[in-house]
Tab-separated table of C-alpha atoms in Angstrom:
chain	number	residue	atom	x	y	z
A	768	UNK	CA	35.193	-3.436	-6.067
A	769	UNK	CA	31.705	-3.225	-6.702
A	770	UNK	CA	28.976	-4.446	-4.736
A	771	UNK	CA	27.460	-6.603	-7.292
A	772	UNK	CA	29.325	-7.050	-10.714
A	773	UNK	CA	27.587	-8.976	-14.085
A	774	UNK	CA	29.035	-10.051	-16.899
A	775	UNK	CA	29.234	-6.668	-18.863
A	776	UNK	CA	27.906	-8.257	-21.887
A	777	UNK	CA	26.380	-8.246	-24.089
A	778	UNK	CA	25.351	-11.365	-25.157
A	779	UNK	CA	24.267	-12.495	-29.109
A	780	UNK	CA	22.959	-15.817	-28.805
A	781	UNK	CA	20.620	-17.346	-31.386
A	782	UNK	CA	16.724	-18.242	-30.912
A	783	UNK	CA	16.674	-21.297	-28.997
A	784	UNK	CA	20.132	-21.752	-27.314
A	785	UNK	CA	20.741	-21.929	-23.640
A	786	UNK	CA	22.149	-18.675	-21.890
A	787	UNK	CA	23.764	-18.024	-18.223
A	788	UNK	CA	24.068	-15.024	-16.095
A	789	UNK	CA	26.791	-14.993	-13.461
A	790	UNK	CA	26.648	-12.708	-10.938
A	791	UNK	CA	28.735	-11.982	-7.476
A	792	UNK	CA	28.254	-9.977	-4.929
A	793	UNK	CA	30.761	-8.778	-2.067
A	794	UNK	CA	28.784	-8.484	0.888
A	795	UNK	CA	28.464	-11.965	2.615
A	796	UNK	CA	25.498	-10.806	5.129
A	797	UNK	CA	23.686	-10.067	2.268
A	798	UNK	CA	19.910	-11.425	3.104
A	799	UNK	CA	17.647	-11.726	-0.343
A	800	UNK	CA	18.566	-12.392	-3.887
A	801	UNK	CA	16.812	-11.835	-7.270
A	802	UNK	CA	17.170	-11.155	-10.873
A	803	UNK	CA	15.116	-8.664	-12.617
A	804	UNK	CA	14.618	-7.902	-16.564
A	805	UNK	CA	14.355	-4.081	-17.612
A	806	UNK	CA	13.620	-3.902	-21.387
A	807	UNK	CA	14.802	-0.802	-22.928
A	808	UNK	CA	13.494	2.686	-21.213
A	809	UNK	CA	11.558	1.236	-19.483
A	810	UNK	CA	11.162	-0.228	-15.236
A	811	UNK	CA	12.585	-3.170	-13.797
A	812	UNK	CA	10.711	-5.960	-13.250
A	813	UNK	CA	10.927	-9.087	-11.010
A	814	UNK	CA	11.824	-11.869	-13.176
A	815	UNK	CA	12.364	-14.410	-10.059
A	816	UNK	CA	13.626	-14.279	-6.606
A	817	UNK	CA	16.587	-16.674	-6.037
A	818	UNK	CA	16.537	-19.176	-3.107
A	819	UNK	CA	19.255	-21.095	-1.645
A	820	UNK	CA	18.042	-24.364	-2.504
A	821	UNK	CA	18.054	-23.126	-6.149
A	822	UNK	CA	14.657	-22.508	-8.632
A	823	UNK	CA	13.058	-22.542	-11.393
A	824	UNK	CA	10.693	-21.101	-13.332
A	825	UNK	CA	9.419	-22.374	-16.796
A	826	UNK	CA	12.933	-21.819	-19.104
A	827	UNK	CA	14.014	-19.922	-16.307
A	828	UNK	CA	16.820	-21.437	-13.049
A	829	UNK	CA	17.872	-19.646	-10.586
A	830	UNK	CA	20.849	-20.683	-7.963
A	831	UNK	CA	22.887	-19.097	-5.489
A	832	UNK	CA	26.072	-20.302	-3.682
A	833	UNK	CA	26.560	-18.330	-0.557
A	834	UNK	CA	30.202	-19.527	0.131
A	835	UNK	CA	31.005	-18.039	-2.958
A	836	UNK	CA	28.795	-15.285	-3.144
A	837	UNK	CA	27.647	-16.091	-6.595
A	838	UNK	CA	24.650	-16.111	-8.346
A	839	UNK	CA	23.463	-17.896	-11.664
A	840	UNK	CA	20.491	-17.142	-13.780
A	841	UNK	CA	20.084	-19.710	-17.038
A	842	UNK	CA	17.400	-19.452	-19.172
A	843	UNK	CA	16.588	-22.145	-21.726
A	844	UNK	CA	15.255	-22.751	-24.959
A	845	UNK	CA	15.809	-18.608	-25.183
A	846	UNK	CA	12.995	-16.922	-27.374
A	847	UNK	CA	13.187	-13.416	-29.187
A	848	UNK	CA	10.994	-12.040	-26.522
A	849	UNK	CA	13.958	-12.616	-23.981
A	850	UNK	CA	16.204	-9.832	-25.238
A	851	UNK	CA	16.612	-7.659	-22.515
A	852	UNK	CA	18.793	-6.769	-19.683
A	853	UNK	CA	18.890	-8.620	-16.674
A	854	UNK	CA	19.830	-6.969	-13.470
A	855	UNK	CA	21.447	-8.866	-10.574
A	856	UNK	CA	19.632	-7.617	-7.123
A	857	UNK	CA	20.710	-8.647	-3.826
A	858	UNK	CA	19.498	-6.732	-0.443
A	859	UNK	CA	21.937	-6.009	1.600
A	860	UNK	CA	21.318	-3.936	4.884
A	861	UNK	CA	17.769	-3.580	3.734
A	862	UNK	CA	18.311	-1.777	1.094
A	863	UNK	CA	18.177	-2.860	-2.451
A	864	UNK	CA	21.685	-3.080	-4.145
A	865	UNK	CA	21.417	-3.064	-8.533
A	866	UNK	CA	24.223	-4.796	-10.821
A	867	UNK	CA	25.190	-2.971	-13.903
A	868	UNK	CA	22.623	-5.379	-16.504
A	869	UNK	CA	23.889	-7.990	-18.783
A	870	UNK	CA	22.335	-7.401	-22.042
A	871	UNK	CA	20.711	-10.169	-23.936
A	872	UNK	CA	19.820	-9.999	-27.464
A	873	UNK	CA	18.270	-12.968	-28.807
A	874	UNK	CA	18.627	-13.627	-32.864
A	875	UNK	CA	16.002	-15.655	-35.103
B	114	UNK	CA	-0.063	-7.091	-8.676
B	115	UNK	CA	0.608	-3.851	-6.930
B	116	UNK	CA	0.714	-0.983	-9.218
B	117	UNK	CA	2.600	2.266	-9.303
B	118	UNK	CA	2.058	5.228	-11.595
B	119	UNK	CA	4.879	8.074	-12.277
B	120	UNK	CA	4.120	11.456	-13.879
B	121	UNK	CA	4.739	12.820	-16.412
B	122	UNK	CA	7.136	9.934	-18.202
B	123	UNK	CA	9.140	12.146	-20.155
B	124	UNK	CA	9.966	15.579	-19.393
B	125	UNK	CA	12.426	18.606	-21.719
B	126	UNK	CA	13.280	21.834	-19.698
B	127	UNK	CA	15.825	24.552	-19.891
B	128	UNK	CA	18.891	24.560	-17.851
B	129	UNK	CA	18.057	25.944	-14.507
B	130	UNK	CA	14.378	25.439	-14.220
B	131	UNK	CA	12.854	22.946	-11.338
B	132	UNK	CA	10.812	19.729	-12.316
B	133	UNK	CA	8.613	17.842	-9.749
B	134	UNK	CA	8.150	14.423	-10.477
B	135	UNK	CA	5.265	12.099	-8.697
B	136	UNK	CA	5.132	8.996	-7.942
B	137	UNK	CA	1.643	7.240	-6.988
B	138	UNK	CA	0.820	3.878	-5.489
B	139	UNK	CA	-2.699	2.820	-6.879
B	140	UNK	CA	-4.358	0.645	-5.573
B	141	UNK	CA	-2.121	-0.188	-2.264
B	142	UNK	CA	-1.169	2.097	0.537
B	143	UNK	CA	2.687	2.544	0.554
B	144	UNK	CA	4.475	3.519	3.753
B	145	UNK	CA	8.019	3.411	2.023
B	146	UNK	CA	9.303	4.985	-1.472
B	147	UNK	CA	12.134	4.902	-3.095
B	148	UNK	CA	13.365	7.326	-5.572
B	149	UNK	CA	16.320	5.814	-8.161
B	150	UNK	CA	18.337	7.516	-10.850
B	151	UNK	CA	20.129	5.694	-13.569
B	152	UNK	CA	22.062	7.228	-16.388
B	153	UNK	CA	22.525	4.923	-19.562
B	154	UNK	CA	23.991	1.620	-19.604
B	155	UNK	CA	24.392	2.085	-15.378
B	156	UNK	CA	22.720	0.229	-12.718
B	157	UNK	CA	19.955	1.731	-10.980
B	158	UNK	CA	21.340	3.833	-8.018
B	159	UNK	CA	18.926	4.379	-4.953
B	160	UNK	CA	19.042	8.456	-4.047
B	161	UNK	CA	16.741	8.208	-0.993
B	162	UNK	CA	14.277	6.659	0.928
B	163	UNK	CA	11.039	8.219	1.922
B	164	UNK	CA	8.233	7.257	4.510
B	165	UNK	CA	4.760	8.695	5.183
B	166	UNK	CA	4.877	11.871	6.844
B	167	UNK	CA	8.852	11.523	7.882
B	168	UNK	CA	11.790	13.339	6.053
B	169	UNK	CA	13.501	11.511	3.294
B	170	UNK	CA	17.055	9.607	4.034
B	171	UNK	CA	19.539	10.335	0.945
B	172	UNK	CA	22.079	8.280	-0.107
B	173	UNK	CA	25.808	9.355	0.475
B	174	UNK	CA	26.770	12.069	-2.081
B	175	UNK	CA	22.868	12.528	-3.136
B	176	UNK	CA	22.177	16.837	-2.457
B	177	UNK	CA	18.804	17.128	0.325
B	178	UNK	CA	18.288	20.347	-1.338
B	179	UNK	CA	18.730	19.649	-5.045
B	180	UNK	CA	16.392	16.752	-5.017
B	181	UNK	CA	13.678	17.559	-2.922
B	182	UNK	CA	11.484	14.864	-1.688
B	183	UNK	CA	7.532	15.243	-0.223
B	184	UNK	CA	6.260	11.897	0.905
B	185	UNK	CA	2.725	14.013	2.203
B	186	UNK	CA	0.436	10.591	1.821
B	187	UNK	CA	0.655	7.078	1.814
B	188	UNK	CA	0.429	6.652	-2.056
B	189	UNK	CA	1.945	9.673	-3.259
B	190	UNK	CA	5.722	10.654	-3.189
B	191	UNK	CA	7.032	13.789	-5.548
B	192	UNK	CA	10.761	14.009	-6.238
B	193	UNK	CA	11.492	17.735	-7.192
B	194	UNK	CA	15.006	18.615	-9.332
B	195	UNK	CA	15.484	22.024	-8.620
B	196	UNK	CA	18.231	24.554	-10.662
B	197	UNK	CA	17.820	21.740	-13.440
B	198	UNK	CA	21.350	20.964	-15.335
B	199	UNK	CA	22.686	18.779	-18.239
B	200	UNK	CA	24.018	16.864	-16.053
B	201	UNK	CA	21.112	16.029	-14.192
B	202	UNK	CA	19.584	14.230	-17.364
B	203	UNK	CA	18.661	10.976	-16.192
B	204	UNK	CA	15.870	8.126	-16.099
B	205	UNK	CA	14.616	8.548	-12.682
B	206	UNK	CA	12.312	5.993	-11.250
B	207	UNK	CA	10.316	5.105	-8.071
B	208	UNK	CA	9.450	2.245	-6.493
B	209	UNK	CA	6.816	1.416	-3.140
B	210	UNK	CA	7.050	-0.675	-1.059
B	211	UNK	CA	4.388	-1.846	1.728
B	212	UNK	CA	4.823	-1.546	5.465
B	213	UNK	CA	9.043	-1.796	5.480
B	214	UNK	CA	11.795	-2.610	2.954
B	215	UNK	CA	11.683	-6.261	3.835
B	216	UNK	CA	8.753	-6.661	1.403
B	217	UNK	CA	8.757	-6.267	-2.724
B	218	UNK	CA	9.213	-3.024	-4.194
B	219	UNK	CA	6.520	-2.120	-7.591
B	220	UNK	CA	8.562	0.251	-9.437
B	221	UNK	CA	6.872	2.939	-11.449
B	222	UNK	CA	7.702	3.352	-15.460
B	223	UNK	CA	10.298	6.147	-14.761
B	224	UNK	CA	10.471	9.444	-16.001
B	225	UNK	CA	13.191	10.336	-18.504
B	226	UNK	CA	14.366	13.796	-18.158
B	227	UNK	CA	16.284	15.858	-20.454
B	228	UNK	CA	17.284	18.848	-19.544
B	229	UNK	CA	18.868	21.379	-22.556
């Protein structure tokens, strides 16, 4: 199993709609969660870090269940400049631990 | 933000050749890099961990002496693929971090290497 597994994706959705990212991850000591965006050849980048009281950001909500080791990422109100893939991150043993990327692709 | 700078960003070479790849923090001192590889469609895979003046810690199956890693000052790292192969073609990118890996790491652009 690995450590953290996305949906493999990806994902056609048109301009506008609502999308979700699920995520799990098989450590349970795991300490720090977050979901990055890495658009095509290019770095990662922090999109938001997820807390366990849940977050948001703009379109963007972020929520983690512990118990089940799961982590969501929706994004709302999508626009073309979303398409992207989104990595699930969680730190485990102090290091940094990647998911495979869910691919968005966002249609006018 | 923090930024980090990665030379060159793409590189070609011939099938047993050696590239050295840097990695610069710019305008933050960085006491911990990280050097990733991640082949298409993949998730990024950590090869080692480097602080200031120390040797680098590699990741279980990574080779010490195939990817050879200098982490001389606290905002430069180089990441050296020697005896080049195919198979070796990768995106390779590095990240800093400040002080210890509790904090945020500022990836660099990556370098895409190709090697023929």
């Amino acid at each position: 199993r690995k450590e953290v597994e996305q949906d493999p994706g990806p994902f056609n959705v048109p301009e506008g709609a609502t999308v979700a990212f699920n995520c799990t991850y098989s450590n349970s000591a795991s300490q720090s969660f977050f979901w990055y965006r890495q658009d095509c050849r290019k770095e990662p980048k922090l999109l938001m870090s997820v807390y366990s009281s849940g977050n948001e950001d703009g379109r963007f909500t972020a929520q983690l269940n512990r118990a089940s080791q799961y982590i969501s990422l929706l994004i709302r109100d999508s626009k073309l400049s979303d398409s992207a893939t989104y990595l699930c991150v969680v730190r485990s043993n102090y290091q940094l631990i990647w998911g495979a990327g869910t691919k968005l692709i966002i249609k006018p | 933000g923090a930024v980090v700078s990665q030379h060159p960003s793409w590189v070609i070479c011939k099938s047993g050749t050696s590239v050295k790849i840097e990695c610069r923090s710019l305008d933050f001192q960085a006491t911990t890099m990280f050097w990733y590889r991640q082949f298409p469609k993949q998730s990024l895979m950590l090869m080692a961990t480097s602080n200031e003046g120390s040797k680098a810690t590699y990741e279980q199956g990574v080779e010490k002496d195939k990817f050879l890693i200098n982490h001389a000052s606290l905002t430069l790292s180089t990441l050296t693929v020697t005896s080049a192969h195919p198979e070796d073609s990768s995106f390779y990118i590095c990240s800093a971090s400040v002080r210890s890996s509790y904090n945020e790491q500022f990836f660099g652009p990556g370098t895409r290497l190709t090697v023929l």
